[in-house]
Amino acid sequence: MSRHAVLGAGGVGLALAAALARGGEDVTLLLRPASLARYPGTVTVHHGLRAGFAVDVPAAATLTRPADVLWVCVKHPDLTGALTSVAADVGVVVPLLNGTAHLPPLRERFGDRVVAGTIRIEATRTAVGEVRQESLFTEVELAGAPGVVTAALAAAGIGCTDGGSEIDVLWRKLALLAPLALATTCAAGPLDAVRADEDLTRLMLACAEEACAAGRAEGARLDRGRVLRALTRAPGRTRTSLQRDVAQGRAGELDAIAGPIRAAGARHGIPTPATDELAHRARTDAGTPLPAGTRE
């Protein structure tokens, strides 16, 4: 048994903490003080496809004892503030954030203990300590797979693969997530709502093309055909957390998802008009002004 700290108690953090604890790992959930005051001491997982469960997971506002693994599950805009709650030594640090911009600040703090990762899961926090999971399986992809991490994930029933280099791992998810998240956010509905709109469908697929081109220019090994097939075959009920954030007036994650594509495009002379248009529409829908000096 190893010690784990899960930073971030949204859908991903709660589902991960519950699975690890149910698998017999020693888990501490790091919560904001306001949430900690309302936390019941257990994480309840409601599952849309199989029986749910509840498991005891201790929680704290600050990590004061060493942990073998720190799982970082906050949204990118919250990262800097959230890291102040980590006051003890940690071994491996596994961030499961979207995009690529989270790695530099984490490396500055934790050095080579950071192992880039992504997670595939449909999970939504419904209350403090409660999460609804719609996906049947949870899959984690890592840029290298330390034994302490793979053993814990196996015990938790979570699939884990070594995805190669960190740029491959991060861009492989981003190339699929960005067009899906941006388009469903603009549609204010699931993927079926995008498919019912010819213009949004065109923009989504063009965004995927731009993401693949930008990622390959950055050095990632991306299969353009596989990304496009995944978008066309994904279940029509598919939604994303970005859509929920924007609907609630929180658009900070937009930059984490669209930003790397646009920035890599600018560095390598690759136009990104579809990504620009989708990001602009999503930001406008959220009522969020553009950052100073930003053109969309």
Coordinates of C-alpha atoms in Angstrom, one line a residue:
M1 CA 0.0 0.0 0.0
S2 CA 1.3 3.5 -0.9
R3 CA 0.3 6.9 0.2
H4 CA -1.6 9.2 -2.3
A5 CA -2.7 12.8 -2.1
V6 CA -5.4 13.9 -4.6
L7 CA -5.3 17.7 -5.2
G8 CA -8.7 18.8 -6.6
A9 CA -12.1 17.5 -5.7
G10 CA -14.0 18.0 -9.0
G11 CA -15.3 15.1 -11.0
V12 CA -11.9 13.6 -11.9
G13 CA -10.4 14.1 -8.4
L14 CA -13.3 12.5 -6.6
A15 CA -13.6 9.6 -9.0
L16 CA -9.8 8.9 -8.8
A17 CA -9.6 9.2 -5.0
A18 CA -12.6 6.9 -4.5
A19 CA -11.1 4.3 -6.9
L20 CA -7.7 4.4 -5.2
A21 CA -9.2 4.1 -1.7
R22 CA -11.5 1.3 -2.8
G23 CA -8.4 -0.5 -4.1
G24 CA -6.8 -0.4 -0.7
E25 CA -4.5 2.6 -1.1
D26 CA -3.9 5.2 1.6
V27 CA -5.6 8.4 0.1
T28 CA -5.9 11.9 1.3
L29 CA -8.2 14.3 -0.5
L30 CA -7.0 17.9 -0.5
L31 CA -10.0 20.3 -0.3
R32 CA -10.5 24.0 0.0
P33 CA -11.4 25.0 3.5
A34 CA -15.0 25.8 2.6
S35 CA -15.5 22.4 1.0
L36 CA -13.7 20.6 3.8
A37 CA -16.2 22.0 6.3
R38 CA -19.0 20.4 4.3
Y39 CA -17.2 17.2 3.4
P40 CA -19.0 14.1 4.9
G41 CA -15.8 12.0 5.1
T42 CA -16.8 9.7 2.3
V43 CA -16.8 9.9 -1.5
T44 CA -20.0 8.6 -3.1
V45 CA -19.8 7.5 -6.7
H46 CA -23.0 7.3 -8.6
H47 CA -22.6 5.4 -11.8
G48 CA -24.7 5.6 -14.9
L49 CA -23.7 2.2 -16.2
R50 CA -23.1 0.0 -13.2
A51 CA -23.6 -0.1 -9.4
G52 CA -22.3 2.9 -7.5
F53 CA -20.4 2.8 -4.2
A54 CA -19.3 4.9 -1.2
V55 CA -15.8 4.7 0.4
D56 CA -14.2 6.5 3.3
V57 CA -11.5 9.0 2.1
P58 CA -9.8 11.2 4.7
A59 CA -9.5 14.9 3.7
A60 CA -7.5 17.9 4.7
A61 CA -6.9 21.5 3.6
T62 CA -3.1 21.1 3.7
L63 CA -0.9 18.1 3.0
T64 CA 1.2 17.8 6.1
R65 CA 2.6 14.2 5.8
P66 CA 4.7 12.8 2.9
A67 CA 3.0 11.1 0.0
D68 CA 4.3 8.6 -2.5
V69 CA 2.1 10.1 -5.3
L70 CA 0.5 13.5 -5.7
W71 CA -2.3 13.5 -8.3
V72 CA -3.0 17.0 -9.5
C73 CA -6.6 17.2 -10.7
V74 CA -7.4 20.9 -10.5
K75 CA -8.3 23.1 -13.5
H76 CA -5.4 25.0 -14.9
P77 CA -6.6 28.5 -13.7
D78 CA -6.6 27.1 -10.1
L79 CA -3.2 25.4 -10.2
T80 CA -1.0 28.1 -8.6
G81 CA -3.3 28.6 -5.7
A82 CA -4.0 24.9 -5.2
L83 CA -0.3 24.1 -4.9
T84 CA 0.0 26.2 -1.7
S85 CA -1.8 23.4 0.1
V86 CA 1.1 20.9 -0.6
A87 CA 3.3 21.5 2.5
A88 CA 4.9 18.0 2.7
D89 CA 7.3 16.1 0.6
V90 CA 5.9 14.0 -2.3
G91 CA 7.5 11.4 -4.5
V92 CA 5.9 11.2 -8.0
V93 CA 3.7 14.0 -9.2
V94 CA 1.1 13.1 -11.8
P95 CA -0.8 16.1 -13.3
L96 CA -4.0 15.2 -15.1
L97 CA -4.8 18.7 -16.5
N98 CA -5.8 19.6 -20.0
G99 CA -3.4 21.3 -22.3
T100 CA 0.3 21.7 -21.9
A101 CA 0.9 25.0 -19.9
H102 CA 0.8 23.3 -16.5
L103 CA 4.1 21.5 -16.9
P104 CA 6.5 24.4 -16.5
P105 CA 5.2 25.6 -13.1
L106 CA 5.0 22.0 -11.8
R107 CA 8.5 21.3 -13.0
E108 CA 9.7 24.5 -11.3
R109 CA 8.2 23.3 -8.0
F110 CA 8.9 19.5 -8.2
G111 CA 11.6 19.0 -10.9
D112 CA 11.9 15.6 -12.5
R113 CA 9.4 14.1 -10.1
V114 CA 6.6 15.2 -12.5
V115 CA 5.3 12.5 -14.9
A116 CA 3.0 14.0 -17.5
G117 CA -0.3 12.2 -17.8
T118 CA -3.9 12.3 -19.1
I119 CA -7.1 10.6 -18.0
R120 CA -10.1 9.5 -20.0
I121 CA -13.2 9.5 -17.9
E122 CA -16.7 11.1 -17.9
A123 CA -17.2 12.3 -14.3
T124 CA -19.1 15.2 -12.9
R125 CA -19.1 16.4 -9.3
T126 CA -22.7 16.7 -8.1
A127 CA -22.0 17.8 -4.5
V128 CA -19.1 18.0 -2.1
G129 CA -17.9 14.4 -1.9
E130 CA -20.3 13.1 -4.6
V131 CA -19.5 12.3 -8.2
R132 CA -21.5 10.9 -11.1
Q133 CA -19.4 8.8 -13.5
E134 CA -20.9 8.0 -17.0
S135 CA -17.9 6.2 -18.5
L136 CA -17.7 2.4 -18.0
F137 CA -13.9 2.5 -18.0
T138 CA -11.2 4.9 -16.7
E139 CA -7.9 5.0 -18.5
V140 CA -4.7 6.8 -17.6
E141 CA -1.9 7.4 -20.1
L142 CA 1.5 8.4 -18.7
A143 CA 4.8 9.5 -20.2
G144 CA 6.6 6.7 -18.4
A145 CA 5.0 4.6 -15.7
P146 CA 6.6 4.5 -12.3
G147 CA 5.9 1.2 -10.5
V148 CA 4.2 2.9 -7.5
V149 CA 1.7 4.5 -9.9
T150 CA 1.0 1.5 -12.0
A151 CA 0.5 -0.8 -9.0
A152 CA -1.9 1.6 -7.4
L153 CA -3.9 2.0 -10.6
A154 CA -4.1 -1.7 -11.2
A155 CA -5.4 -2.2 -7.7
A156 CA -8.0 0.5 -8.3
G157 CA -9.2 -1.2 -11.5
I158 CA -8.0 1.7 -13.7
G159 CA -6.3 1.0 -17.0
C160 CA -2.8 2.5 -17.4
T161 CA -0.6 2.7 -20.5
D162 CA 2.8 4.1 -21.2
G163 CA 2.2 6.6 -24.0
G164 CA 5.8 7.4 -24.8
S165 CA 7.1 11.0 -24.6
E166 CA 5.2 13.7 -22.7
I167 CA 4.6 15.7 -25.8
D168 CA 3.0 12.6 -27.4
V169 CA 0.8 12.0 -24.4
L170 CA -0.4 15.6 -24.0
W171 CA -1.0 16.3 -27.6
R172 CA -2.7 13.0 -28.3
K173 CA -5.4 14.0 -25.9
L174 CA -5.5 17.7 -26.8
A175 CA -5.9 17.0 -30.6
L176 CA -9.2 15.1 -29.7
L177 CA -10.3 17.1 -26.7
A178 CA -10.0 20.6 -28.2
P179 CA -12.3 20.3 -31.2
L180 CA -14.8 18.2 -29.1
A181 CA -14.8 20.6 -26.1
L182 CA -14.9 23.8 -28.2
A183 CA -17.6 22.6 -30.5
T184 CA -19.9 21.2 -27.8
T185 CA -19.5 24.4 -25.8
C186 CA -20.5 26.5 -28.8
A187 CA -23.5 24.1 -29.4
A188 CA -24.5 24.3 -25.7
G189 CA -25.3 20.6 -25.9
P190 CA -23.9 17.2 -26.5
L191 CA -22.0 16.0 -29.6
D192 CA -25.3 15.2 -31.3
A193 CA -26.1 19.0 -31.2
V194 CA -22.8 19.7 -33.0
R195 CA -23.6 17.1 -35.7
A196 CA -27.0 18.7 -36.3
D197 CA -25.2 22.0 -37.2
E198 CA -23.3 21.8 -40.5
D199 CA -21.2 24.8 -39.8
L200 CA -20.2 23.6 -36.3
T201 CA -19.3 20.2 -37.6
R202 CA -17.1 21.7 -40.3
L203 CA -15.4 23.9 -37.7
M204 CA -14.9 20.9 -35.3
L205 CA -13.2 18.8 -37.9
A206 CA -11.1 21.7 -39.2
C207 CA -10.0 22.4 -35.6
A208 CA -8.9 18.7 -35.3
E209 CA -6.9 19.2 -38.5
E210 CA -5.2 22.3 -37.1
A211 CA -4.5 20.6 -33.8
C212 CA -2.9 17.6 -35.5
A213 CA -0.7 19.9 -37.7
A214 CA 0.3 22.1 -34.7
G215 CA 1.1 19.0 -32.6
R216 CA 3.2 17.4 -35.3
A217 CA 5.1 20.6 -35.7
E218 CA 5.8 20.5 -32.0
G219 CA 7.2 17.0 -32.3
A220 CA 4.2 14.9 -31.3
R221 CA 3.4 11.7 -33.1
L222 CA -0.2 12.1 -34.1
D223 CA -2.4 10.0 -36.3
R224 CA -4.7 12.5 -38.1
G225 CA -7.0 9.8 -39.4
R226 CA -7.4 8.3 -36.0
V227 CA -8.4 11.6 -34.4
L228 CA -11.0 12.3 -37.1
R229 CA -12.4 8.8 -36.9
A230 CA -12.7 9.2 -33.1
L231 CA -14.7 12.5 -33.5
T232 CA -17.0 11.0 -36.1
R233 CA -17.6 7.8 -34.1
A234 CA -17.9 9.2 -30.5
P235 CA -21.3 8.7 -28.8
G236 CA -23.7 11.5 -29.5
R237 CA -24.4 12.0 -25.8
T238 CA -20.7 13.1 -25.3
R239 CA -20.3 16.3 -23.3
T240 CA -17.2 18.0 -21.8
S241 CA -16.3 19.8 -18.6
L242 CA -15.5 22.9 -20.6
Q243 CA -19.1 23.1 -21.7
R244 CA -20.2 23.0 -18.1
D245 CA -17.7 25.6 -17.0
V246 CA -18.6 28.1 -19.7
A247 CA -22.3 27.6 -19.0
Q248 CA -21.6 28.6 -15.4
G249 CA -19.6 31.7 -16.6
R250 CA -16.2 30.2 -15.9
A251 CA -14.1 30.3 -19.1
G252 CA -10.6 30.1 -17.7
E253 CA -10.1 26.6 -19.1
L254 CA -10.6 27.9 -22.7
D255 CA -7.1 29.2 -22.8
A256 CA -5.7 25.9 -21.5
I257 CA -7.5 23.9 -24.3
A258 CA -7.3 26.3 -27.3
G259 CA -4.2 28.2 -26.4
P260 CA -1.5 25.5 -27.1
I261 CA -2.9 25.0 -30.6
R262 CA -3.0 28.7 -31.4
A263 CA 0.5 29.2 -29.9
A264 CA 2.1 26.3 -31.7
G265 CA 0.4 27.4 -34.9
A266 CA 1.9 30.9 -34.5
R267 CA 5.4 29.5 -33.8
H268 CA 5.3 27.2 -36.9
G269 CA 3.4 29.4 -39.3
I270 CA 0.3 27.1 -39.3
P271 CA -3.0 29.1 -39.6
T272 CA -5.6 28.1 -37.0
P273 CA -8.8 29.9 -38.2
A274 CA -11.2 27.2 -37.0
T275 CA -9.7 27.0 -33.6
D276 CA -9.8 30.8 -33.4
E277 CA -13.4 30.9 -34.4
L278 CA -14.6 28.2 -32.0
A279 CA -12.6 29.8 -29.1
H280 CA -14.1 33.2 -29.9
R281 CA -17.7 31.9 -30.0
A282 CA -17.2 30.0 -26.8
R283 CA -15.7 33.0 -25.0
T284 CA -18.5 35.2 -26.3
D285 CA -21.1 32.7 -25.0
A286 CA -19.4 32.8 -21.6
G287 CA -19.5 36.6 -21.6
T288 CA -15.8 36.7 -20.8
P289 CA -13.8 39.6 -22.3
L290 CA -10.7 38.9 -24.2
P291 CA -7.4 39.3 -22.4
A292 CA -5.6 42.6 -23.2
G293 CA -3.8 42.5 -26.5
T294 CA -5.5 39.3 -27.6
R295 CA -7.0 39.0 -31.1
E296 CA -9.6 36.3 -31.9

